[in-house]
mmCIF file of C-alpha atoms in Angstrom:
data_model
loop_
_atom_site.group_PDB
_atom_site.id
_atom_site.type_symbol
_atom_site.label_atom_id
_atom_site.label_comp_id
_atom_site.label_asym_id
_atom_site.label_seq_id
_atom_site.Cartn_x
_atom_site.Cartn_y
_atom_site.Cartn_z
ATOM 1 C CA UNK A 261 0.899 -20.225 0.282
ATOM 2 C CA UNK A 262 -0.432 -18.660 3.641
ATOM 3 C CA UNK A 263 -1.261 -14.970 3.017
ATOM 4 C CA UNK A 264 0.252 -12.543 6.330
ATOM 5 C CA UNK A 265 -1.998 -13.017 9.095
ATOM 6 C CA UNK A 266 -3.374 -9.569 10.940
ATOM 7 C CA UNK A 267 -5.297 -9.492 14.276
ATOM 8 C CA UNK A 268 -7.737 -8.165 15.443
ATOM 9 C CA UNK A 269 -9.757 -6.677 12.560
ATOM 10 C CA UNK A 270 -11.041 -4.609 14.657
ATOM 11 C CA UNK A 271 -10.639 -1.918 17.354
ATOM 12 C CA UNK A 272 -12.235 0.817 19.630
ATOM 13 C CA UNK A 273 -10.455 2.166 22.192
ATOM 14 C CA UNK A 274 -10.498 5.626 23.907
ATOM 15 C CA UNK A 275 -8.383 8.150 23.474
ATOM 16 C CA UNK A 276 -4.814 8.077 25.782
ATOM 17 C CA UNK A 277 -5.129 4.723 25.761
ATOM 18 C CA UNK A 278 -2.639 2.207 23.961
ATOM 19 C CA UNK A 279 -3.262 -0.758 21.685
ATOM 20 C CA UNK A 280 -1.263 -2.924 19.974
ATOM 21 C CA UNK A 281 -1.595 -4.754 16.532
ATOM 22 C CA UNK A 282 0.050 -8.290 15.376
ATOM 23 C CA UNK A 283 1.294 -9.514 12.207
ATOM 24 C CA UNK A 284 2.365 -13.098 11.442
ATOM 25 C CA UNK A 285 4.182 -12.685 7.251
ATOM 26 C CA UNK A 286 4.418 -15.191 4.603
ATOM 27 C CA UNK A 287 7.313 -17.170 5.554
ATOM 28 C CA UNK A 288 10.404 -16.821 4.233
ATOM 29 C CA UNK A 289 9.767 -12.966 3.769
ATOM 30 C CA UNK A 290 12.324 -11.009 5.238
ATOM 31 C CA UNK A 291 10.315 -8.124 4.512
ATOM 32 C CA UNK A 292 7.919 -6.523 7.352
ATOM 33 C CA UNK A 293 6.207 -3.640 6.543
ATOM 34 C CA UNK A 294 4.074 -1.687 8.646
ATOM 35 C CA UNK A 295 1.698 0.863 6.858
ATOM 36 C CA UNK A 296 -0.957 3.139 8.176
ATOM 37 C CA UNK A 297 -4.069 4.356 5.818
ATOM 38 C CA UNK A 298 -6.586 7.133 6.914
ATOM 39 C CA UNK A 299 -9.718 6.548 4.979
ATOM 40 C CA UNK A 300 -9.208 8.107 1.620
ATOM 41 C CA UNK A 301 -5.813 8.132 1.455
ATOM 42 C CA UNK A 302 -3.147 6.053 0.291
ATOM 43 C CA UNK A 303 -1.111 3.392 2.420
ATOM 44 C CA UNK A 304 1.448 5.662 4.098
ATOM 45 C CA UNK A 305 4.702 3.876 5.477
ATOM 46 C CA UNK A 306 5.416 3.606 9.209
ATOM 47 C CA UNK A 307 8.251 1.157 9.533
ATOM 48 C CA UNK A 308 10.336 -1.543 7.248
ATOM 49 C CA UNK A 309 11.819 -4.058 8.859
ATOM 50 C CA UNK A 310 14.604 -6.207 7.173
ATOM 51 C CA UNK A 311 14.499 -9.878 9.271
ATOM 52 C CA UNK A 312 14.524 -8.509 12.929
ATOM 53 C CA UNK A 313 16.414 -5.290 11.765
ATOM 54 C CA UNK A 314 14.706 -1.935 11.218
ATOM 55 C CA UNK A 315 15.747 -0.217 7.722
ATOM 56 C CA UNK A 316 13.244 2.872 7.767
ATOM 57 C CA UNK A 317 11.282 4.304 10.785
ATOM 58 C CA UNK A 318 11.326 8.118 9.329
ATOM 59 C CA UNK A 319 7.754 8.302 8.873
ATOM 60 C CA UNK A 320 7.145 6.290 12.726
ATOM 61 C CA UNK A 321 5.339 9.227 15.253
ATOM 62 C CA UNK A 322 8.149 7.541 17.827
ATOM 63 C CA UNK A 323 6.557 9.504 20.737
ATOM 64 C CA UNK A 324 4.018 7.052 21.014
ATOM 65 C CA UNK A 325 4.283 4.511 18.163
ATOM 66 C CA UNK A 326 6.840 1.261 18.736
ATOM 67 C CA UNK A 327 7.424 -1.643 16.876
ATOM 68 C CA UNK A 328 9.145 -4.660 17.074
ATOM 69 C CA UNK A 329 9.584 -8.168 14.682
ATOM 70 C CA UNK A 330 11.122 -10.753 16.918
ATOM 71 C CA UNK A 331 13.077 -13.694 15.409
ATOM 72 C CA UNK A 332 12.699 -12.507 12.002
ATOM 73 C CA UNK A 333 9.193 -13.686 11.869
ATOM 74 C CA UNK A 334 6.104 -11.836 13.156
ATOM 75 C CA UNK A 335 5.695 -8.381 14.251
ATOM 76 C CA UNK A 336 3.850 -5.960 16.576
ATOM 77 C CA UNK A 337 3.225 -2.298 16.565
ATOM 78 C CA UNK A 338 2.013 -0.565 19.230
ATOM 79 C CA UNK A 339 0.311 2.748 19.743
ATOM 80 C CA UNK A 340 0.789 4.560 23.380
ATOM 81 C CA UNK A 341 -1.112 6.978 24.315
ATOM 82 C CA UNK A 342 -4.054 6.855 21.144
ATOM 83 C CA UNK A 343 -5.012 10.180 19.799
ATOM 84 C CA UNK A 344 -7.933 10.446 17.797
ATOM 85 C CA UNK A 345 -5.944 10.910 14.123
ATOM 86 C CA UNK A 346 -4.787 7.703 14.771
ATOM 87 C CA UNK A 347 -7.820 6.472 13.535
ATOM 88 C CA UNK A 348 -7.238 4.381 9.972
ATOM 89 C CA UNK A 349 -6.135 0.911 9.066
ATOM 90 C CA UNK A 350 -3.417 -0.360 10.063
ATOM 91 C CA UNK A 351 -1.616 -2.526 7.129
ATOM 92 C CA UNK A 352 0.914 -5.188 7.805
ATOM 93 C CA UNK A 353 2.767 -6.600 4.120
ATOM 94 C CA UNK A 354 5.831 -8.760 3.528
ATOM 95 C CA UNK A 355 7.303 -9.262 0.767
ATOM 96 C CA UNK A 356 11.012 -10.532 -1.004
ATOM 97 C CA UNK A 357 12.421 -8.523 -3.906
ATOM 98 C CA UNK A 358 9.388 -7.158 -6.075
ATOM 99 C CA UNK A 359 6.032 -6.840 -5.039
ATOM 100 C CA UNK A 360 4.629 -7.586 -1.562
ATOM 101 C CA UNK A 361 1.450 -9.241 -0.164
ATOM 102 C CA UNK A 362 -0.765 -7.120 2.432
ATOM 103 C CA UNK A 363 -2.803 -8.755 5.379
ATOM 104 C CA UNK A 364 -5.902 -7.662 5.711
ATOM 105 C CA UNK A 365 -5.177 -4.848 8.110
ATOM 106 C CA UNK A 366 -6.467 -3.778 11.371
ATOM 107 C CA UNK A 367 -8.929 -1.026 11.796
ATOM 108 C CA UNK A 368 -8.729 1.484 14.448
ATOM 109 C CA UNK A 369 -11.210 4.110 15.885
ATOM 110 C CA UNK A 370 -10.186 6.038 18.923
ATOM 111 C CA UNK A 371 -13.198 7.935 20.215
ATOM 112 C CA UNK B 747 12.565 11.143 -1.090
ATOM 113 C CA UNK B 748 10.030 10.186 -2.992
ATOM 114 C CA UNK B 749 6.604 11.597 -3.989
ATOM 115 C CA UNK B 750 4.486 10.209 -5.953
ATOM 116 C CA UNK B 751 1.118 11.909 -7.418
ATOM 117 C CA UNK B 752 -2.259 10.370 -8.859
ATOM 118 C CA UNK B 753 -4.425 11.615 -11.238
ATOM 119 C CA UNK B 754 -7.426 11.776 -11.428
ATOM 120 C CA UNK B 755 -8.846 11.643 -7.972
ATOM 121 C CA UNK B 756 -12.041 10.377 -9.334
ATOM 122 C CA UNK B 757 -13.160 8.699 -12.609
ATOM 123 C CA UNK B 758 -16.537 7.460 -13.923
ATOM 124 C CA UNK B 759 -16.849 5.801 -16.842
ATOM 125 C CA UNK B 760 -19.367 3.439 -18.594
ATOM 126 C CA UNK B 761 -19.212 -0.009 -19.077
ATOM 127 C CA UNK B 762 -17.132 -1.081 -21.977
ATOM 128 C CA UNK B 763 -15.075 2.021 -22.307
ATOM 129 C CA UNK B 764 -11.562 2.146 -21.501
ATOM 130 C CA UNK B 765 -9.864 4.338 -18.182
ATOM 131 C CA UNK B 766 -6.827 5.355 -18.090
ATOM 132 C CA UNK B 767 -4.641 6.426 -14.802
ATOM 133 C CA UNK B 768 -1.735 8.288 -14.240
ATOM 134 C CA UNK B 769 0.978 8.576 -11.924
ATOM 135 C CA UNK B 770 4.218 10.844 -12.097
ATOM 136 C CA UNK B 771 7.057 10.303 -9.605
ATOM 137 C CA UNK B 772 10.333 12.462 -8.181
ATOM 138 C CA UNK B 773 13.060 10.361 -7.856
ATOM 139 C CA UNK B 774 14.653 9.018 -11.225
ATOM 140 C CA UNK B 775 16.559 6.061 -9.001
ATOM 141 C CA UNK B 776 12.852 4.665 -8.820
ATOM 142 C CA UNK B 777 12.746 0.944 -10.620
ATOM 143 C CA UNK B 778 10.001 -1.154 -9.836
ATOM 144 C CA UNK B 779 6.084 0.247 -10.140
ATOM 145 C CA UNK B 780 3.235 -1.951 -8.996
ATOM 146 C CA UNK B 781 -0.678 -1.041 -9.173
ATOM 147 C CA UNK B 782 -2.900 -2.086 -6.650
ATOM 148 C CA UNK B 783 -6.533 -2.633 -6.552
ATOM 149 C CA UNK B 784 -8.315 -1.596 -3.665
ATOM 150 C CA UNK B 785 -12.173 -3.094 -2.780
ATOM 151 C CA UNK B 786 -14.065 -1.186 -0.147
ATOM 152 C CA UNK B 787 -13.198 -2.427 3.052
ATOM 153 C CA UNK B 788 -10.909 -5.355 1.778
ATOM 154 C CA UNK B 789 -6.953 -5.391 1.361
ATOM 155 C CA UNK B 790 -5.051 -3.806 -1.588
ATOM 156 C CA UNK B 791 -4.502 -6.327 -4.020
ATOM 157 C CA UNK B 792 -1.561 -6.160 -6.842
ATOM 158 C CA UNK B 793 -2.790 -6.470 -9.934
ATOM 159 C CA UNK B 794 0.191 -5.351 -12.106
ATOM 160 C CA UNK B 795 3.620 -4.436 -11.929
ATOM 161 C CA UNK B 796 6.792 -2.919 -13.817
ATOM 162 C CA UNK B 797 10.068 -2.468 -14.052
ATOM 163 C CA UNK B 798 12.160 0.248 -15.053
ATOM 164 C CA UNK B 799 14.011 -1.793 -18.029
ATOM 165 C CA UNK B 800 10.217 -2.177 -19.931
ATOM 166 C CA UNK B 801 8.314 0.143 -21.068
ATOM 167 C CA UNK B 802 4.925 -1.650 -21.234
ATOM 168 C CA UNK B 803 3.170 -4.354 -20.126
ATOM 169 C CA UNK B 804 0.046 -5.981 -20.758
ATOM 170 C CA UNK B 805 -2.383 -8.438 -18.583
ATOM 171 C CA UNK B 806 -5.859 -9.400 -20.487
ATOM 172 C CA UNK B 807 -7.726 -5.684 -19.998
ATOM 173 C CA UNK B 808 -5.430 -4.225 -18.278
ATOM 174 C CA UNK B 809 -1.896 -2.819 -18.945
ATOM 175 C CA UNK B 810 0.723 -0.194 -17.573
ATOM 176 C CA UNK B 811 3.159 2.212 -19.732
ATOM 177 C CA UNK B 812 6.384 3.431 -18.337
ATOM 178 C CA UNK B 813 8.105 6.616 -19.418
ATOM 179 C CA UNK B 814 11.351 7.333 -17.631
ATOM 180 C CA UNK B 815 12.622 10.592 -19.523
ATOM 181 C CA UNK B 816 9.255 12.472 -18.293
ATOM 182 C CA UNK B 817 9.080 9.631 -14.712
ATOM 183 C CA UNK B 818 5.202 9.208 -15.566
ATOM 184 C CA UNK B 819 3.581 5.607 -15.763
ATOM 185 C CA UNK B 820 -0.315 5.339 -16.396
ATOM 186 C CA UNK B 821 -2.853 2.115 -15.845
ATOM 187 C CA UNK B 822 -5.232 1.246 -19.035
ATOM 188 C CA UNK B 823 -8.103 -0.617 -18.628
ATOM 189 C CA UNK B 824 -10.124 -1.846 -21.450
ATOM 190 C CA UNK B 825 -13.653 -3.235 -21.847
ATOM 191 C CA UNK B 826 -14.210 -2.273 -18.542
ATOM 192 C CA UNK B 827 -16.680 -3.942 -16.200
ATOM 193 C CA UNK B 828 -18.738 -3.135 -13.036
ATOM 194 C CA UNK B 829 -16.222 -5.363 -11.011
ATOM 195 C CA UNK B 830 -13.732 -3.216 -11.909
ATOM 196 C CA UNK B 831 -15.143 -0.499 -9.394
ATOM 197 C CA UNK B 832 -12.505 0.120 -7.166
ATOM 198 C CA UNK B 833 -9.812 2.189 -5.705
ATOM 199 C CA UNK B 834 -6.853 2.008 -7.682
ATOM 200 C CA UNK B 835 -3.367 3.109 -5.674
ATOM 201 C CA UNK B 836 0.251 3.364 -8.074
ATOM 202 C CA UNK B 837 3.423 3.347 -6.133
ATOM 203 C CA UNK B 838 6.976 3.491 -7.057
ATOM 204 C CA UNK B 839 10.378 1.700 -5.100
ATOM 205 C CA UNK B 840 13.836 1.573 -5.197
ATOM 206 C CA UNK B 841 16.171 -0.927 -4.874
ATOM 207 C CA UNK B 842 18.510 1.740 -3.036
ATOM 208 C CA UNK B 843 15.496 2.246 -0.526
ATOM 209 C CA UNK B 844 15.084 -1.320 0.273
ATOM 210 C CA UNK B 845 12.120 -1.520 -2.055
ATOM 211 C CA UNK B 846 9.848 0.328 0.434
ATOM 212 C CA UNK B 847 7.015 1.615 -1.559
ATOM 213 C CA UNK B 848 5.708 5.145 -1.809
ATOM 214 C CA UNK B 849 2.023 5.162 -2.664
ATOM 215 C CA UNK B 850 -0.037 7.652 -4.621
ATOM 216 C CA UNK B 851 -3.522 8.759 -2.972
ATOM 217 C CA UNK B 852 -5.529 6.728 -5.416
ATOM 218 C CA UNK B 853 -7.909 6.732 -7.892
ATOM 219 C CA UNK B 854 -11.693 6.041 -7.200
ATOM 220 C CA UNK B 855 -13.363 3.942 -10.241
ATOM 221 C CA UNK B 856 -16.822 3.586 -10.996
ATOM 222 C CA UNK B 857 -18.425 1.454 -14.069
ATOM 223 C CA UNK B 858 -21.779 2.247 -14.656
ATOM 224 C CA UNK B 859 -23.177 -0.196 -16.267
#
């Protein structure tokens, strides 16, 4: 099967700026999770969506991060205005039950 | 909700010895607890999993205990190898939190060969 898609890789923008990340999941997951990692640290939850429906957004900054998954299917998160801790890797997984796959992320540096 | 905590931080261990890591957890609804395997710049990977009604399992070199009374499980590698340098993450889920899982800050493995 198709693993979840992620673009881009990579990113550099400036700080105050916005950017926004993509994520197309295995299909048939109704799983979407969004995950953000600073280097060194472990994969820290953002936002779980459940088909187009969001379960858990406790952990979301939602002064400046949004997400959406339209039509059940893929996904985008967005970051407006950037600040510089933002930097890390943005992680995209879906999943069913047990287990879930991760894309390959995005990586983000705001300078 | 739920914490979980990693230890150690760091481990360094020879080629062909074994390395063991453990992870404890706070909430006692937790049910399901995966490992992944981390490569430097590459995507966590799951290499093993459990569930709360077994209290071991095994996979070739590697294999994961589960105690629930004490809500610690540990990873046990074998015979390990150079490849298996890595960062290794634990994480624990619930079925009452929609299986989202809470990671542990990982484990940092080197094989010296």
């Amino acid at each position: 099967e198709a693993g979840v898609a992620q673009s881009p890789r990579y990113k550099i923008i400036e700080k105050r700026q916005s950017v926004a990340f993509w994520c197309n999941p295995i299909s048939g997951h109704a799983t979407l999770y969004w995950y953000q990692q600073i280097l060194g640290q472990g994969p820290k939850l953002l936002i779980q969506f459940q088909n187009n429906g969001v379960v858990d957004d406790s952990q979301l900054p939602k002064d400046r991060f949004s997400a959406e998954r339209l039509k059940g299917v893929d996904s985008t998160l967005k970051i407006q205005p950037a600040k510089l801790e933002d930097s890390a890797v943005y992680l995209c997984a879906s999943g069913q039950v047990y287990g879930y796959t991760f894309g390959s992320g995005t990586r983000l540096t705001v300078v | 909700g739920e914490n979980v905590e990693q230890h150690p931080s760091t481990l360094s261990v020879q080629e062909g010895d074994s390395a063991v890591i453990k992870c404890t957890y706070s909430d006692s609804a937790s049910n399901y607890f995966p490992w992944y395997k981390q490569e430097l710049g590459k995507r966590p990977q799951l290499i093993i999993d459990i569930r709360s009604n077994v209290g071991e399992k095994k996979d070739q070199r590697i294999a994961v205990t589960l105690n629930k009374t004490a809500k610690h499980f540990s990873l046990h590698i074998t015979e390990t190898q150079p490849e298996d340098s890595a960062v290794y993450f634990c994480a624990a889920s619930w079925s009452g939190g929609y299986n989202k899982l809470i990671f542990g800050a990982g484990t940092r493995l080197a094989v010296h060969p």
